[in-house]
Amino acid sequence: MNQSITLHSDVAQILLTEDEIATKVRELGARISSDYRDRPLTLVSVLKGSLPFMADLMRAIDIPVRIDLMEVSSYGGSSTESSGLVRILKDLSASIVGEDVLIVEDIIDTGLTLNYLIRYLRGKAPASLRICTLLDKPARRLVEIKLDYTGFTIPDQFVVGYGLDYGELYRNLRYVGVLRPEVYSGAPEG
Ligand code: PRP
């Protein structure tokens, strides 16, 4: 089977094109560069979903930045639902005490992952902690979170691509698309 045909044909609709994403990332990069002009900034990418966004955003920022990577995953839940219990698979590699830190996320859905992460990182005594997310899906929010930089507010649809996965696939799509419901309906949870 031609894997490329399967990859794209599982997508019902393109929600955000590659160009729309690139334009937004440039805007966010310019805003962040201006806001942190005189302050050394540390970007903390939350893997794996934020990988393409982080790679593009850091290059759209034209002030000096440090980067660090965390990987978290939620315990239990299903492939399409977050459980709120977060496991740290990879922690920061350097101290953020006294640093201005910007968390870089691909999507905020229930907010449970970020809620945990904010409390965890505040405990490491940064000078400031802000949030940048490419996508915000407010319809599913369970905890209130202040987002400082948001790329796109999206409807309550299951999206994949540009880092976002279903069953660890589709992350390599260059756009964000809505997955065909038949791809995930009836699939085993986990
Ligand atoms: C995704 C995303 C956020 C979280 C958002 O990560 O990157 O971290 O879910 O969901 P929430 O707001 O409902 O908590 P996921 O756990 O799927 O891991 P991944 O980034 O490796 O795909």
mmCIF file of C-alpha atoms and ligand atoms in Angstrom:
data_model
loop_
_atom_site.group_PDB
_atom_site.id
_atom_site.type_symbol
_atom_site.label_atom_id
_atom_site.label_comp_id
_atom_site.label_asym_id
_atom_site.label_seq_id
_atom_site.Cartn_x
_atom_site.Cartn_y
_atom_site.Cartn_z
ATOM 1 C CA MET A 1 0.000 0.000 0.000
ATOM 2 C CA ASN A 2 1.208 3.517 -0.723
ATOM 3 C CA GLN A 3 1.769 4.901 2.808
ATOM 4 C CA SER A 4 1.653 8.501 1.591
ATOM 5 C CA ILE A 5 -1.849 8.039 0.172
ATOM 6 C CA THR A 6 -3.014 6.536 3.475
ATOM 7 C CA LEU A 7 -1.422 9.348 5.467
ATOM 8 C CA HIS A 8 -3.262 12.093 3.594
ATOM 9 C CA SER A 9 -6.480 10.213 2.824
ATOM 10 C CA ASP A 10 -7.133 9.643 6.551
ATOM 11 C CA VAL A 11 -7.575 13.409 6.841
ATOM 12 C CA ALA A 12 -11.146 14.591 6.225
ATOM 13 C CA GLN A 13 -10.365 18.288 6.040
ATOM 14 C CA ILE A 14 -7.338 20.560 6.219
ATOM 15 C CA LEU A 15 -7.944 22.983 9.067
ATOM 16 C CA LEU A 16 -4.703 24.974 8.859
ATOM 17 C CA THR A 17 -2.488 24.993 5.796
ATOM 18 C CA GLU A 18 1.284 24.973 5.879
ATOM 19 C CA ASP A 19 1.281 28.634 4.796
ATOM 20 C CA GLU A 20 -1.224 29.705 7.474
ATOM 21 C CA ILE A 21 0.871 27.992 10.133
ATOM 22 C CA ALA A 22 4.106 29.563 8.842
ATOM 23 C CA THR A 23 2.565 33.050 8.845
ATOM 24 C CA LYS A 24 1.266 32.618 12.395
ATOM 25 C CA VAL A 25 4.584 31.259 13.653
ATOM 26 C CA ARG A 26 6.369 34.318 12.214
ATOM 27 C CA GLU A 27 3.862 36.618 14.002
ATOM 28 C CA LEU A 28 4.334 34.803 17.297
ATOM 29 C CA GLY A 29 8.107 34.894 16.910
ATOM 30 C CA ALA A 30 8.031 38.656 16.308
ATOM 31 C CA ARG A 31 5.802 39.270 19.359
ATOM 32 C CA ILE A 32 7.962 37.104 21.602
ATOM 33 C CA SER A 33 11.162 38.777 20.335
ATOM 34 C CA SER A 34 9.692 42.180 21.142
ATOM 35 C CA ASP A 35 8.303 41.199 24.566
ATOM 36 C CA TYR A 36 11.580 39.631 25.727
ATOM 37 C CA ARG A 37 13.890 42.112 23.986
ATOM 38 C CA ASP A 38 16.081 42.828 26.987
ATOM 39 C CA ARG A 39 15.623 39.567 28.866
ATOM 40 C CA PRO A 40 17.358 36.247 28.315
ATOM 41 C CA LEU A 41 14.639 33.753 27.444
ATOM 42 C CA THR A 42 14.450 29.983 27.885
ATOM 43 C CA LEU A 43 12.011 28.106 25.652
ATOM 44 C CA VAL A 44 10.774 24.829 27.115
ATOM 45 C CA SER A 45 9.287 22.536 24.496
ATOM 46 C CA VAL A 46 6.867 19.892 25.660
ATOM 47 C CA LEU A 47 7.511 16.840 23.482
ATOM 48 C CA LYS A 48 6.563 15.140 21.388
ATOM 49 C CA GLY A 49 3.733 17.156 19.894
ATOM 50 C CA SER A 50 5.451 20.539 20.028
ATOM 51 C CA LEU A 51 8.542 19.406 18.105
ATOM 52 C CA PRO A 52 7.769 21.019 14.692
ATOM 53 C CA PHE A 53 6.272 24.128 16.317
ATOM 54 C CA MET A 54 9.305 24.557 18.577
ATOM 55 C CA ALA A 55 11.721 24.089 15.666
ATOM 56 C CA ASP A 56 9.932 26.741 13.602
ATOM 57 C CA LEU A 57 9.155 29.141 16.467
ATOM 58 C CA MET A 58 12.713 29.291 17.805
ATOM 59 C CA ARG A 59 13.916 30.264 14.329
ATOM 60 C CA ALA A 60 11.228 32.957 14.107
ATOM 61 C CA ILE A 61 12.616 34.549 17.291
ATOM 62 C CA ASP A 62 15.483 36.966 16.725
ATOM 63 C CA ILE A 63 16.747 37.472 20.256
ATOM 64 C CA PRO A 64 19.113 35.088 22.067
ATOM 65 C CA VAL A 65 17.263 32.093 23.537
ATOM 66 C CA ARG A 66 18.194 28.984 25.440
ATOM 67 C CA ILE A 67 16.127 25.897 24.770
ATOM 68 C CA ASP A 68 15.247 22.904 26.896
ATOM 69 C CA LEU A 69 13.036 19.907 26.264
ATOM 70 C CA MET A 70 10.599 18.042 28.461
ATOM 71 C CA GLU A 71 8.583 15.017 27.549
ATOM 72 C CA VAL A 72 5.424 14.212 29.432
ATOM 73 C CA SER A 73 2.651 11.761 28.886
ATOM 74 C CA SER A 74 -0.654 11.314 30.600
ATOM 75 C CA TYR A 75 -1.299 8.161 32.597
ATOM 76 C CA GLY A 76 -4.273 6.079 31.518
ATOM 77 C CA GLY A 77 -6.896 7.916 29.517
ATOM 78 C CA SER A 78 -7.222 6.940 25.879
ATOM 79 C CA SER A 79 -5.609 7.884 22.580
ATOM 80 C CA THR A 80 -8.004 10.799 22.220
ATOM 81 C CA GLU A 81 -8.629 11.842 25.851
ATOM 82 C CA SER A 82 -6.280 13.210 28.471
ATOM 83 C CA SER A 83 -6.483 11.723 31.982
ATOM 84 C CA GLY A 84 -4.928 14.616 33.900
ATOM 85 C CA LEU A 85 -2.341 12.432 35.585
ATOM 86 C CA VAL A 86 0.986 13.384 34.109
ATOM 87 C CA ARG A 87 4.168 11.378 34.002
ATOM 88 C CA ILE A 88 7.482 13.113 33.311
ATOM 89 C CA LEU A 89 9.400 11.021 30.777
ATOM 90 C CA LYS A 90 12.151 13.600 30.297
ATOM 91 C CA ASP A 91 12.886 16.419 32.700
ATOM 92 C CA LEU A 92 14.681 19.722 32.082
ATOM 93 C CA SER A 93 18.404 19.328 31.533
ATOM 94 C CA ALA A 94 19.375 22.620 33.205
ATOM 95 C CA SER A 95 18.239 24.783 36.106
ATOM 96 C CA ILE A 96 15.655 27.502 35.366
ATOM 97 C CA VAL A 97 16.108 29.320 38.696
ATOM 98 C CA GLY A 98 15.762 33.050 38.012
ATOM 99 C CA GLU A 99 15.165 32.512 34.267
ATOM 100 C CA ASP A 100 12.350 33.877 32.107
ATOM 101 C CA VAL A 101 10.705 30.724 30.811
ATOM 102 C CA LEU A 102 8.225 30.252 27.990
ATOM 103 C CA ILE A 103 6.500 26.873 27.722
ATOM 104 C CA VAL A 104 5.959 25.876 24.079
ATOM 105 C CA GLU A 105 2.994 23.555 23.513
ATOM 106 C CA ASP A 106 1.254 22.284 20.407
ATOM 107 C CA ILE A 107 -2.278 22.164 21.813
ATOM 108 C CA ILE A 108 -4.194 22.956 24.992
ATOM 109 C CA ASP A 109 -7.243 20.754 25.252
ATOM 110 C CA THR A 110 -8.558 19.992 28.757
ATOM 111 C CA GLY A 111 -5.636 21.988 30.164
ATOM 112 C CA LEU A 112 -4.803 19.216 32.616
ATOM 113 C CA THR A 113 -1.305 18.544 31.259
ATOM 114 C CA LEU A 114 -0.367 22.205 31.321
ATOM 115 C CA ASN A 115 -1.946 22.741 34.724
ATOM 116 C CA TYR A 116 0.370 20.078 36.105
ATOM 117 C CA LEU A 117 3.380 21.398 34.202
ATOM 118 C CA ILE A 118 2.877 24.980 35.363
ATOM 119 C CA ARG A 119 2.816 23.903 38.993
ATOM 120 C CA TYR A 120 5.854 21.674 38.448
ATOM 121 C CA LEU A 121 7.906 24.396 36.735
ATOM 122 C CA ARG A 122 6.867 27.141 39.187
ATOM 123 C CA GLY A 123 8.384 24.909 41.848
ATOM 124 C CA LYS A 124 11.736 25.346 40.086
ATOM 125 C CA ALA A 125 11.701 29.101 40.826
ATOM 126 C CA PRO A 126 11.883 30.748 37.383
ATOM 127 C CA ALA A 127 11.762 34.565 37.300
ATOM 128 C CA SER A 128 8.679 34.322 35.083
ATOM 129 C CA LEU A 129 6.669 31.586 33.409
ATOM 130 C CA ARG A 130 4.489 32.112 30.381
ATOM 131 C CA ILE A 131 2.683 29.855 27.922
ATOM 132 C CA CYS A 132 2.790 29.760 24.134
ATOM 133 C CA THR A 133 0.532 27.303 22.337
ATOM 134 C CA LEU A 134 -0.019 26.850 18.639
ATOM 135 C CA LEU A 135 -3.562 25.554 19.097
ATOM 136 C CA ASP A 136 -6.202 26.224 21.726
ATOM 137 C CA LYS A 137 -9.344 24.082 21.939
ATOM 138 C CA PRO A 138 -11.318 25.938 24.645
ATOM 139 C CA ALA A 139 -14.498 23.858 24.256
ATOM 140 C CA ARG A 140 -12.880 21.001 26.162
ATOM 141 C CA ARG A 141 -11.207 22.983 28.942
ATOM 142 C CA LEU A 142 -11.537 21.508 32.440
ATOM 143 C CA VAL A 143 -9.173 23.878 34.252
ATOM 144 C CA GLU A 144 -8.762 27.572 33.642
ATOM 145 C CA ILE A 145 -5.353 28.505 32.263
ATOM 146 C CA LYS A 146 -4.038 31.883 31.182
ATOM 147 C CA LEU A 147 -2.455 31.553 27.750
ATOM 148 C CA ASP A 148 -0.002 34.306 26.868
ATOM 149 C CA TYR A 149 0.541 33.495 23.189
ATOM 150 C CA THR A 150 -2.016 31.544 21.143
ATOM 151 C CA GLY A 151 -1.668 30.703 17.467
ATOM 152 C CA PHE A 152 -5.148 29.505 16.566
ATOM 153 C CA THR A 153 -8.336 28.826 18.496
ATOM 154 C CA ILE A 154 -9.871 25.707 16.968
ATOM 155 C CA PRO A 155 -13.240 23.928 17.232
ATOM 156 C CA ASP A 156 -13.763 20.672 19.122
ATOM 157 C CA GLN A 157 -12.563 18.352 16.368
ATOM 158 C CA PHE A 158 -9.898 15.666 16.519
ATOM 159 C CA VAL A 159 -6.895 17.169 14.770
ATOM 160 C CA VAL A 160 -3.585 15.679 13.654
ATOM 161 C CA GLY A 161 -0.486 16.902 11.900
ATOM 162 C CA TYR A 162 2.307 19.421 12.486
ATOM 163 C CA GLY A 163 3.302 17.392 15.546
ATOM 164 C CA LEU A 164 -0.119 16.216 16.669
ATOM 165 C CA ASP A 165 -0.689 12.488 16.547
ATOM 166 C CA TYR A 166 -3.269 9.784 16.671
ATOM 167 C CA GLY A 167 -1.700 6.524 17.823
ATOM 168 C CA GLU A 168 1.750 8.142 17.321
ATOM 169 C CA LEU A 169 1.072 8.636 13.580
ATOM 170 C CA TYR A 170 0.355 11.725 11.450
ATOM 171 C CA ARG A 171 2.878 13.948 13.305
ATOM 172 C CA ASN A 172 4.816 14.445 10.057
ATOM 173 C CA LEU A 173 1.958 16.099 8.158
ATOM 174 C CA ARG A 174 2.952 19.638 7.221
ATOM 175 C CA TYR A 175 -0.576 20.932 7.880
ATOM 176 C CA VAL A 176 -3.144 20.486 10.674
ATOM 177 C CA GLY A 177 -6.092 18.390 9.577
ATOM 178 C CA VAL A 178 -9.232 16.846 10.989
ATOM 179 C CA LEU A 179 -8.939 13.081 11.173
ATOM 180 C CA ARG A 180 -11.730 11.044 9.594
ATOM 181 C CA PRO A 181 -13.882 9.736 12.472
ATOM 182 C CA GLU A 182 -13.819 6.198 11.048
ATOM 183 C CA VAL A 183 -10.037 6.143 11.622
ATOM 184 C CA TYR A 184 -10.418 6.386 15.402
ATOM 185 C CA SER A 185 -13.980 5.249 16.118
ATOM 186 C CA GLY A 186 -14.033 1.675 17.319
ATOM 187 C CA ALA A 187 -10.302 1.699 17.930
ATOM 188 C CA PRO A 188 -9.188 0.138 21.219
ATOM 189 C CA GLU A 189 -8.443 2.699 23.938
ATOM 190 C CA GLY A 190 -4.965 3.099 25.418
HETATM 191 C C1 PRP B 1 -0.837 16.545 24.039
HETATM 192 C C2 PRP B 1 -0.336 17.972 23.910
HETATM 193 C C3 PRP B 1 -0.477 18.519 25.291
HETATM 194 C C4 PRP B 1 -1.645 17.744 25.853
HETATM 195 C C5 PRP B 1 -2.866 18.617 25.809
HETATM 196 O O1 PRP B 1 0.225 15.753 24.464
HETATM 197 O O2 PRP B 1 0.984 18.026 23.451
HETATM 198 O O3 PRP B 1 0.691 18.279 26.056
HETATM 199 O O4 PRP B 1 -1.875 16.597 25.011
HETATM 200 O O5 PRP B 1 -3.963 17.937 26.338
HETATM 201 P P1 PRP B 1 -4.713 18.444 27.651
HETATM 202 O O6 PRP B 1 -4.846 19.912 27.573
HETATM 203 O O7 PRP B 1 -6.054 17.734 27.563
HETATM 204 O O8 PRP B 1 -3.917 17.967 28.838
HETATM 205 P P2 PRP B 1 0.165 14.153 24.520
HETATM 206 O O9 PRP B 1 -0.050 13.702 25.937
HETATM 207 O O10 PRP B 1 -0.809 13.649 23.490
HETATM 208 O O11 PRP B 1 1.647 13.749 24.142
HETATM 209 P P3 PRP B 1 2.460 14.058 22.798
HETATM 210 O O12 PRP B 1 2.783 15.531 22.805
HETATM 211 O O13 PRP B 1 3.681 13.217 22.926
HETATM 212 O O14 PRP B 1 1.584 13.676 21.630
#
